[in-house]
PDB file of C-alpha atoms in Angstrom:
ATOM      1  CA  MET C   1      -0.303  -0.165  -0.123  1.00  0.00           C
ATOM      2  CA  GLN C   2       0.964   3.388  -1.395  1.00  0.00           C
ATOM      3  CA  ASN C   3       2.539   5.208   2.213  1.00  0.00           C
ATOM      4  CA  PRO C   4       0.955   8.775   1.678  1.00  0.00           C
ATOM      5  CA  SER C   5       4.001  10.388   3.496  1.00  0.00           C
ATOM      6  CA  ARG C   6       6.026   9.913   0.115  1.00  0.00           C
ATOM      7  CA  ILE C   7       7.269  13.342  -1.904  1.00  0.00           C
ATOM      8  CA  PRO C   8       5.160  13.708  -4.886  1.00  0.00           C
ATOM      9  CA  ASP C   9       7.184  13.504  -8.134  1.00  0.00           C
ATOM     10  CA  SER C  10       7.124  16.016 -10.474  1.00  0.00           C
ATOM     11  CA  SER C  11       4.617  15.167 -12.679  1.00  0.00           C
ATOM     12  CA  GLU C  12       2.219  15.720  -9.888  1.00  0.00           C
ATOM     13  CA  THR C  13       3.660  18.723  -8.767  1.00  0.00           C
ATOM     14  CA  ALA C  14       4.619  20.414 -12.599  1.00  0.00           C
ATOM     15  CA  HIS C  15       0.397  21.593 -13.569  1.00  0.00           C
ATOM     16  CA  PRO C  16      -2.858  20.591 -10.493  1.00  0.00           C
ATOM     17  CA  THR C  17      -5.295  20.385 -13.068  1.00  0.00           C
ATOM     18  CA  ALA C  18      -3.354  17.407 -15.344  1.00  0.00           C
ATOM     19  CA  VAL C  19      -3.142  16.432 -11.118  1.00  0.00           C
ATOM     20  CA  ALA C  20      -6.940  16.497 -11.357  1.00  0.00           C
ATOM     21  CA  THR C  21      -7.337  15.295 -14.625  1.00  0.00           C
ATOM     22  CA  ARG C  22      -5.181  11.449 -14.128  1.00  0.00           C
ATOM     23  CA  PRO C  23      -7.106   8.642 -12.803  1.00  0.00           C
ATOM     24  CA  LEU C  24      -5.984   7.185  -9.661  1.00  0.00           C
ATOM     25  CA  THR C  25      -3.257   4.657  -9.420  1.00  0.00           C
ATOM     26  CA  LYS C  26      -3.305   0.790  -7.229  1.00  0.00           C
ATOM     27  CA  ASP C  27      -2.313   2.481  -4.985  1.00  0.00           C
ATOM     28  CA  GLN C  28      -4.014   5.752  -4.920  1.00  0.00           C
ATOM     29  CA  CYS C  29      -6.710   3.770  -4.426  1.00  0.00           C
ATOM     30  CA  ALA C  30      -5.779   1.348  -1.931  1.00  0.00           C
ATOM     31  CA  LEU C  31      -5.662   4.644   0.130  1.00  0.00           C
ATOM     32  CA  VAL C  32      -8.971   5.845  -0.089  1.00  0.00           C
ATOM     33  CA  GLU C  33     -10.729   2.638   0.071  1.00  0.00           C
ATOM     34  CA  LYS C  34      -8.686   2.840   3.989  1.00  0.00           C
ATOM     35  CA  HIS C  35      -9.263   6.423   4.454  1.00  0.00           C
ATOM     36  CA  TYR C  36     -12.943   6.327   3.403  1.00  0.00           C
ATOM     37  CA  PRO C  37     -14.436   5.349   6.759  1.00  0.00           C
ATOM     38  CA  GLN C  38     -13.060   9.693   7.685  1.00  0.00           C
ATOM     39  CA  VAL C  39     -14.958  10.197   5.405  1.00  0.00           C
ATOM     40  CA  ARG C  40     -18.272   9.087   7.329  1.00  0.00           C
ATOM     41  CA  ALA C  41     -16.864  10.385  11.130  1.00  0.00           C
ATOM     42  CA  VAL C  42     -16.962  13.513   9.166  1.00  0.00           C
ATOM     43  CA  VAL C  43     -20.217  13.836   7.575  1.00  0.00           C
ATOM     44  CA  SER C  44     -21.491  12.752  11.517  1.00  0.00           C
ATOM     45  CA  GLN C  45     -19.273  15.256  12.779  1.00  0.00           C
ATOM     46  CA  MET C  46     -20.822  18.114  10.358  1.00  0.00           C
ATOM     47  CA  ARG C  47     -23.858  16.858  10.929  1.00  0.00           C
ATOM     48  CA  SER C  48     -24.952  18.823  14.052  1.00  0.00           C
ATOM     49  CA  TYR C  49     -25.113  22.292  12.583  1.00  0.00           C
ATOM     50  CA  LEU C  50     -26.331  21.314   9.182  1.00  0.00           C
ATOM     51  CA  PRO C  51     -28.779  22.158   7.636  1.00  0.00           C
ATOM     52  CA  THR C  52     -32.256  19.087   7.587  1.00  0.00           C
ATOM     53  CA  CYS C  53     -33.001  19.033   4.171  1.00  0.00           C
ATOM     54  CA  ALA C  54     -29.323  18.454   3.732  1.00  0.00           C
ATOM     55  CA  ASP C  55     -28.940  14.405   2.228  1.00  0.00           C
ATOM     56  CA  LEU C  56     -26.208  12.758   4.282  1.00  0.00           C
ATOM     57  CA  ASP C  57     -25.482  10.792   1.495  1.00  0.00           C
ATOM     58  CA  GLU C  58     -24.638  12.757  -0.861  1.00  0.00           C
ATOM     59  CA  LEU C  59     -22.530  14.809   1.844  1.00  0.00           C
ATOM     60  CA  GLN C  60     -21.099  11.376   1.902  1.00  0.00           C
ATOM     61  CA  SER C  61     -20.003  11.502  -1.987  1.00  0.00           C
ATOM     62  CA  VAL C  62     -19.522  15.152  -2.446  1.00  0.00           C
ATOM     63  CA  GLY C  63     -16.704  14.181   1.026  1.00  0.00           C
ATOM     64  CA  LEU C  64     -15.704  11.471  -1.441  1.00  0.00           C
ATOM     65  CA  THR C  65     -14.012  13.730  -3.891  1.00  0.00           C
ATOM     66  CA  GLY C  66     -12.544  15.718  -1.254  1.00  0.00           C
ATOM     67  CA  LEU C  67     -10.659  12.951  -0.598  1.00  0.00           C
ATOM     68  CA  ILE C  68     -10.059  11.880  -3.881  1.00  0.00           C
ATOM     69  CA  ALA C  69      -8.247  15.033  -3.627  1.00  0.00           C
ATOM     70  CA  ALA C  70      -6.418  14.831  -0.669  1.00  0.00           C
ATOM     71  CA  VAL C  71      -4.671  10.959  -1.855  1.00  0.00           C
ATOM     72  CA  ARG C  72      -3.315  13.157  -5.981  1.00  0.00           C
ATOM     73  CA  ARG C  73      -2.213  16.572  -3.655  1.00  0.00           C
ATOM     74  CA  TYR C  74      -1.532  16.139  -0.263  1.00  0.00           C
ATOM     75  CA  ASP C  75       2.624  17.103   0.335  1.00  0.00           C
ATOM     76  CA  PRO C  76       4.342  15.277   3.087  1.00  0.00           C
ATOM     77  CA  THR C  77       6.694  18.647   3.500  1.00  0.00           C
ATOM     78  CA  GLN C  78       3.698  20.880   4.829  1.00  0.00           C
ATOM     79  CA  ASN C  79       5.086  18.700   8.276  1.00  0.00           C
ATOM     80  CA  LYS C  80       1.104  18.433   7.963  1.00  0.00           C
ATOM     81  CA  THR C  81      -0.359  14.532   8.895  1.00  0.00           C
ATOM     82  CA  PHE C  82      -2.142  13.082   5.738  1.00  0.00           C
ATOM     83  CA  GLU C  83      -6.144  12.689   7.786  1.00  0.00           C
ATOM     84  CA  ALA C  84      -4.987  15.923   8.806  1.00  0.00           C
ATOM     85  CA  TYR C  85      -5.519  17.715   6.039  1.00  0.00           C
ATOM     86  CA  ALA C  86      -7.706  14.877   3.892  1.00  0.00           C
ATOM     87  CA  ALA C  87      -9.603  15.814   6.704  1.00  0.00           C
ATOM     88  CA  MET C  88      -9.337  19.128   6.023  1.00  0.00           C
ATOM     89  CA  ARG C  89     -10.415  19.150   2.193  1.00  0.00           C
ATOM     90  CA  ILE C  90     -12.918  16.572   3.225  1.00  0.00           C
ATOM     91  CA  ARG C  91     -14.684  19.253   4.719  1.00  0.00           C
ATOM     92  CA  GLY C  92     -13.557  22.044   2.476  1.00  0.00           C
ATOM     93  CA  ALA C  93     -15.208  19.680   0.204  1.00  0.00           C
ATOM     94  CA  ILE C  94     -19.072  19.768   1.901  1.00  0.00           C
ATOM     95  CA  LEU C  95     -18.748  23.374   3.389  1.00  0.00           C
ATOM     96  CA  ASP C  96     -18.005  24.486  -1.211  1.00  0.00           C
ATOM     97  CA  GLU C  97     -21.254  22.200  -1.619  1.00  0.00           C
ATOM     98  CA  LEU C  98     -24.000  23.495   0.785  1.00  0.00           C
ATOM     99  CA  ARG C  99     -23.161  27.177  -1.116  1.00  0.00           C
ATOM    100  CA  ARG C 100     -23.888  26.033  -4.026  1.00  0.00           C
ATOM    101  CA  LEU C 101     -26.927  24.557  -2.241  1.00  0.00           C
ATOM    102  CA  ASP C 102     -27.497  27.107  -0.431  1.00  0.00           C
ATOM    103  CA  TRP C 103     -30.491  29.866  -1.745  1.00  0.00           C
ATOM    104  CA  MET C 104     -30.198  32.430   1.063  1.00  0.00           C
ATOM    105  CA  PRO C 105     -27.616  34.759  -0.682  1.00  0.00           C
ATOM    106  CA  ARG C 106     -24.806  35.994   1.786  1.00  0.00           C
ATOM    107  CA  SER C 107     -26.139  39.426   2.657  1.00  0.00           C
ATOM    108  CA  ALA C 108     -29.072  37.728   3.979  1.00  0.00           C
ATOM    109  CA  ARG C 109     -27.318  34.630   5.506  1.00  0.00           C
ATOM    110  CA  HIS C 110     -25.109  37.949   7.724  1.00  0.00           C
ATOM    111  CA  ARG C 111     -28.676  39.713   8.504  1.00  0.00           C
ATOM    112  CA  ALA C 112     -30.234  36.912   9.010  1.00  0.00           C
ATOM    113  CA  ARG C 113     -27.000  35.962  12.105  1.00  0.00           C
ATOM    114  CA  GLN C 114     -27.586  39.729  12.581  1.00  0.00           C
ATOM    115  CA  LEU C 115     -30.968  38.875  13.961  1.00  0.00           C
ATOM    116  CA  ARG C 116     -30.892  36.123  15.642  1.00  0.00           C
ATOM    117  CA  GLN C 117     -27.239  37.236  17.889  1.00  0.00           C
ATOM    118  CA  THR C 118     -29.834  40.742  18.419  1.00  0.00           C
ATOM    119  CA  MET C 119     -32.991  37.920  20.196  1.00  0.00           C
ATOM    120  CA  ASP C 120     -30.701  36.948  22.526  1.00  0.00           C
ATOM    121  CA  THR C 121     -28.567  39.753  24.036  1.00  0.00           C
ATOM    122  CA  LEU C 122     -31.755  41.192  24.303  1.00  0.00           C
ATOM    123  CA  GLU C 123     -33.495  37.981  25.562  1.00  0.00           C
ATOM    124  CA  GLN C 124     -30.589  37.837  28.343  1.00  0.00           C
ATOM    125  CA  ALA C 125     -31.362  41.160  29.342  1.00  0.00           C
ATOM    126  CA  LEU C 126     -34.955  40.864  29.173  1.00  0.00           C
ATOM    127  CA  GLY C 127     -34.976  37.818  30.932  1.00  0.00           C
ATOM    128  CA  ARG C 128     -37.382  36.460  28.814  1.00  0.00           C
ATOM    129  CA  ALA C 129     -38.115  36.424  24.843  1.00  0.00           C
ATOM    130  CA  PRO C 130     -38.756  40.370  23.152  1.00  0.00           C
ATOM    131  CA  THR C 131     -41.668  41.095  21.504  1.00  0.00           C
ATOM    132  CA  PRO C 132     -40.633  42.103  17.944  1.00  0.00           C
ATOM    133  CA  GLU C 133     -41.014  45.903  18.140  1.00  0.00           C
ATOM    134  CA  GLU C 134     -38.316  45.638  20.853  1.00  0.00           C
ATOM    135  CA  THR C 135     -35.830  44.270  18.120  1.00  0.00           C
ATOM    136  CA  ARG C 136     -36.423  46.594  15.965  1.00  0.00           C
ATOM    137  CA  GLU C 137     -36.104  50.159  18.187  1.00  0.00           C
ATOM    138  CA  ARG C 138     -32.809  47.528  19.238  1.00  0.00           C
ATOM    139  CA  LEU C 139     -31.365  47.655  15.050  1.00  0.00           C
ATOM    140  CA  GLY C 140     -33.087  50.631  14.006  1.00  0.00           C
ATOM    141  CA  LEU C 141     -34.632  49.910  11.638  1.00  0.00           C
ATOM    142  CA  ASN C 142     -38.210  51.003  10.507  1.00  0.00           C
ATOM    143  CA  ARG C 143     -40.916  49.531   9.876  1.00  0.00           C
ATOM    144  CA  ILE C 144     -41.394  48.582   6.364  1.00  0.00           C
ATOM    145  CA  ASP C 145     -37.437  47.633   6.426  1.00  0.00           C
ATOM    146  CA  PHE C 146     -38.403  45.153   9.539  1.00  0.00           C
ATOM    147  CA  ASP C 147     -41.102  43.523   7.959  1.00  0.00           C
ATOM    148  CA  LYS C 148     -39.066  43.247   4.570  1.00  0.00           C
ATOM    149  CA  LEU C 149     -35.991  41.736   7.527  1.00  0.00           C
ATOM    150  CA  GLN C 150     -38.482  38.565   7.919  1.00  0.00           C
ATOM    151  CA  LEU C 151     -39.124  37.763   5.177  1.00  0.00           C
ATOM    152  CA  ARG C 152     -35.731  37.699   3.670  1.00  0.00           C
ATOM    153  CA  VAL C 153     -33.777  36.117   6.622  1.00  0.00           C
ATOM    154  CA  GLN C 154     -36.727  33.437   6.792  1.00  0.00           C
ATOM    155  CA  PRO C 155     -36.581  28.885   6.922  1.00  0.00           C
ATOM    156  CA  VAL C 156     -37.310  27.584   4.204  1.00  0.00           C
ATOM    157  CA  ARG C 157     -39.665  24.159   4.301  1.00  0.00           C
ATOM    158  CA  PHE C 158     -39.560  21.453   2.009  1.00  0.00           C
ATOM    159  CA  LEU C 159     -41.973  19.444   1.088  1.00  0.00           C
ATOM    160  CA  PRO C 160     -42.554  15.643  -0.404  1.00  0.00           C
ATOM    161  CA  LEU C 161     -44.828  16.808  -3.889  1.00  0.00           C
ATOM    162  CA  ASP C 162     -46.334  13.330  -3.511  1.00  0.00           C
ATOM    163  CA  LYS C 163     -46.818  12.962  -0.023  1.00  0.00           C
ATOM    164  CA  PRO C 164     -50.654  12.351   1.195  1.00  0.00           C
ATOM    165  CA  MET C 165     -51.677  15.791   2.973  1.00  0.00           C
ATOM    166  CA  GLU C 166     -54.922  15.221   5.113  1.00  0.00           C
ATOM    167  CA  ARG C 167     -57.746  17.988   4.037  1.00  0.00           C
ATOM    168  CA  ASP C 168     -60.884  18.681   5.127  1.00  0.00           C
ATOM    169  CA  ASN C 169     -63.642  15.990   4.385  1.00  0.00           C
ATOM    170  CA  GLY C 170     -60.599  12.897   5.842  1.00  0.00           C
ATOM    171  CA  ALA C 171     -59.569  12.815   2.294  1.00  0.00           C
ATOM    172  CA  SER C 172     -55.872  12.525   1.091  1.00  0.00           C
ATOM    173  CA  LEU C 173     -54.800  14.843  -1.847  1.00  0.00           C
ATOM    174  CA  SER C 174     -50.664  14.610  -3.009  1.00  0.00           C
ATOM    175  CA  LEU C 175     -48.992  18.624  -3.250  1.00  0.00           C
ATOM    176  CA  HIS C 176     -48.650  18.012  -6.955  1.00  0.00           C
ATOM    177  CA  GLU C 177     -51.959  17.180  -7.249  1.00  0.00           C
ATOM    178  CA  SER C 178     -52.992  21.002  -5.663  1.00  0.00           C
ATOM    179  CA  ILE C 179     -51.148  22.297  -6.965  1.00  0.00           C
ATOM    180  CA  ALA C 180     -52.473  24.468 -10.630  1.00  0.00           C
ATOM    181  CA  ASP C 181     -50.677  23.703 -13.589  1.00  0.00           C
ATOM    182  CA  ASP C 182     -49.949  27.276 -15.425  1.00  0.00           C
ATOM    183  CA  ASN C 183     -50.022  25.404 -18.942  1.00  0.00           C
ATOM    184  CA  THR C 184     -53.191  23.863 -18.157  1.00  0.00           C
ATOM    185  CA  PRO C 185     -55.646  26.636 -19.110  1.00  0.00           C
ATOM    186  CA  PRO C 186     -59.200  27.449 -15.826  1.00  0.00           C
ATOM    187  CA  THR C 187     -61.170  25.144 -16.034  1.00  0.00           C
ATOM    188  CA  HIS C 188     -63.856  28.026 -17.690  1.00  0.00           C
ATOM    189  CA  GLU C 189     -62.099  28.851 -20.237  1.00  0.00           C
ATOM    190  CA  ARG C 190     -62.180  24.781 -21.286  1.00  0.00           C
ATOM    191  CA  MET C 191     -65.595  24.246 -21.070  1.00  0.00           C
ATOM    192  CA  GLU C 192     -66.624  27.890 -23.055  1.00  0.00           C
ATOM    193  CA  HIS C 193     -64.283  27.083 -25.922  1.00  0.00           C
ATOM    194  CA  GLU C 194     -66.143  23.078 -26.421  1.00  0.00           C
ATOM    195  CA  GLU C 195     -69.053  24.997 -26.072  1.00  0.00           C
ATOM    196  CA  THR C 196     -68.236  27.535 -28.347  1.00  0.00           C
ATOM    197  CA  LEU C 197     -66.332  24.382 -30.624  1.00  0.00           C
ATOM    198  CA  VAL C 198     -69.957  22.394 -29.871  1.00  0.00           C
ATOM    199  CA  ALA C 199     -72.157  25.754 -31.600  1.00  0.00           C
ATOM    200  CA  LEU C 200     -69.418  26.099 -34.801  1.00  0.00           C
ATOM    201  CA  ALA C 201     -69.967  23.317 -35.597  1.00  0.00           C
ATOM    202  CA  ARG C 202     -73.932  22.906 -35.515  1.00  0.00           C
ATOM    203  CA  THR C 203     -73.842  26.140 -37.431  1.00  0.00           C
ATOM    204  CA  MET C 204     -71.376  24.825 -40.054  1.00  0.00           C
ATOM    205  CA  LYS C 205     -74.437  22.099 -40.655  1.00  0.00           C
ATOM    206  CA  VAL C 206     -76.595  25.207 -42.638  1.00  0.00           C
ATOM    207  CA  LEU C 207     -73.910  25.273 -44.992  1.00  0.00           C
ATOM    208  CA  PRO C 208     -73.409  23.658 -49.090  1.00  0.00           C
ATOM    209  CA  GLU C 209     -71.532  21.116 -49.007  1.00  0.00           C
ATOM    210  CA  ARG C 210     -68.656  22.642 -51.700  1.00  0.00           C
ATOM    211  CA  HIS C 211     -68.283  25.109 -48.771  1.00  0.00           C
ATOM    212  CA  ARG C 212     -67.878  23.033 -45.573  1.00  0.00           C
ATOM    213  CA  GLN C 213     -65.449  20.803 -47.333  1.00  0.00           C
ATOM    214  CA  VAL C 214     -63.250  23.516 -48.136  1.00  0.00           C
ATOM    215  CA  ILE C 215     -63.725  25.241 -44.432  1.00  0.00           C
ATOM    216  CA  MET C 216     -62.992  21.268 -43.012  1.00  0.00           C
ATOM    217  CA  LEU C 217     -59.800  21.261 -45.769  1.00  0.00           C
ATOM    218  CA  TYR C 218     -58.848  24.404 -44.828  1.00  0.00           C
ATOM    219  CA  TYR C 219     -58.654  25.501 -40.921  1.00  0.00           C
ATOM    220  CA  PHE C 220     -59.169  22.012 -40.141  1.00  0.00           C
ATOM    221  CA  HIS C 221     -56.386  19.689 -42.142  1.00  0.00           C
ATOM    222  CA  ASN C 222     -54.316  22.617 -42.472  1.00  0.00           C
ATOM    223  CA  ARG C 223     -54.552  22.249 -46.792  1.00  0.00           C
ATOM    224  CA  ARG C 224     -53.643  24.747 -48.387  1.00  0.00           C
ATOM    225  CA  LEU C 225     -56.068  26.942 -51.395  1.00  0.00           C
ATOM    226  CA  SER C 226     -54.019  25.427 -54.316  1.00  0.00           C
ATOM    227  CA  GLU C 227     -54.343  21.824 -52.825  1.00  0.00           C
ATOM    228  CA  ILE C 228     -58.038  21.995 -52.506  1.00  0.00           C
ATOM    229  CA  ALA C 229     -58.577  23.729 -55.555  1.00  0.00           C
ATOM    230  CA  GLU C 230     -56.645  19.832 -56.833  1.00  0.00           C
ATOM    231  CA  ALA C 231     -58.143  17.615 -54.968  1.00  0.00           C
ATOM    232  CA  PHE C 232     -61.636  19.701 -55.840  1.00  0.00           C
ATOM    233  CA  LYS C 233     -61.411  19.862 -60.571  1.00  0.00           C
ATOM    234  CA  VAL C 234     -61.587  23.327 -59.771  1.00  0.00           C
ATOM    235  CA  THR C 235     -59.654  26.782 -60.510  1.00  0.00           C
ATOM    236  CA  GLU C 236     -57.327  28.665 -56.905  1.00  0.00           C
ATOM    237  CA  ALA C 237     -59.773  30.897 -58.404  1.00  0.00           C
ATOM    238  CA  ARG C 238     -63.008  28.978 -57.684  1.00  0.00           C
ATOM    239  CA  VAL C 239     -62.385  27.524 -53.795  1.00  0.00           C
ATOM    240  CA  CYS C 240     -60.954  31.542 -52.566  1.00  0.00           C
ATOM    241  CA  GLN C 241     -64.658  32.110 -53.760  1.00  0.00           C
ATOM    242  CA  ILE C 242     -65.744  29.256 -52.411  1.00  0.00           C
ATOM    243  CA  HIS C 243     -64.023  30.295 -49.822  1.00  0.00           C
ATOM    244  CA  GLY C 244     -65.226  33.825 -48.619  1.00  0.00           C
ATOM    245  CA  GLN C 245     -68.643  32.938 -49.105  1.00  0.00           C
ATOM    246  CA  ALA C 246     -68.442  30.006 -45.881  1.00  0.00           C
ATOM    247  CA  LEU C 247     -66.814  32.520 -44.027  1.00  0.00           C
ATOM    248  CA  GLN C 248     -69.147  35.630 -44.859  1.00  0.00           C
ATOM    249  CA  LEU C 249     -72.883  32.704 -44.374  1.00  0.00           C
ATOM    250  CA  LEU C 250     -71.013  31.757 -40.997  1.00  0.00           C
ATOM    251  CA  LYS C 251     -70.973  35.304 -39.631  1.00  0.00           C
ATOM    252  CA  GLN C 252     -73.704  35.878 -40.127  1.00  0.00           C
ATOM    253  CA  ARG C 253     -74.831  32.723 -39.261  1.00  0.00           C
ATOM    254  CA  TRP C 254     -73.002  33.041 -35.773  1.00  0.00           C
ATOM    255  CA  VAL C 255     -74.440  36.440 -35.385  1.00  0.00           C
ATOM    256  CA  ASP C 256     -78.301  35.134 -35.496  1.00  0.00           C
ATOM    257  CA  ARG C 257     -77.954  32.698 -33.019  1.00  0.00           C
ATOM    258  CA  ASN C 258     -76.163  35.322 -30.163  1.00  0.00           C
TER     259      ASN C 258
END
């Protein structure tokens, strides 16, 4: 098994990108396997201050990339043990991933800490939880800015879309079934559209057969006037005339109907 304290050769220190992309050697793979329990240990140590929504299995996978980076880049001349260096790289990889997934900007995170520290200070001084008004005055904010701050730093709740929710009538409904789909038209618009189609179909029945066929081919089958003329063995000008007459008849019947 490879000694983690060995001095890397010049090819490993020549270019960081080359080192990061080079496949692991057999000895390096054995070293990763030997120290993999350290990844679980670091994740377990960080668990107390990780967000509740954090996926521990996913963070272990991220920590593994930190361990691999440690195996690739360890330099024994820095007088640091491999275990300490690996722990630093594992923890750094996990923190980088959490920052990448963090929904709150850094400025908002700073304001949230400031708000929490102010509330803790007031609670120790008053012997009770401070009121929102007392917290606002201590921060020196007007009411509007204080309300904006509270909205900005309030925690985000993650809910599974497929988890059943109990309703007042005892029925269960999953969250994805209750969220409106912006791509689906409202029910009343769909019903009005269907009623309009039914009324249009009834109105078209009063048209002469040739006029009705032209309308159907042109609007419902996307046929060009030239194609319709060829199918009916007439000129395109004649089909255009029939099309105009059909529209005029439909318009008049529609006006009379309404």
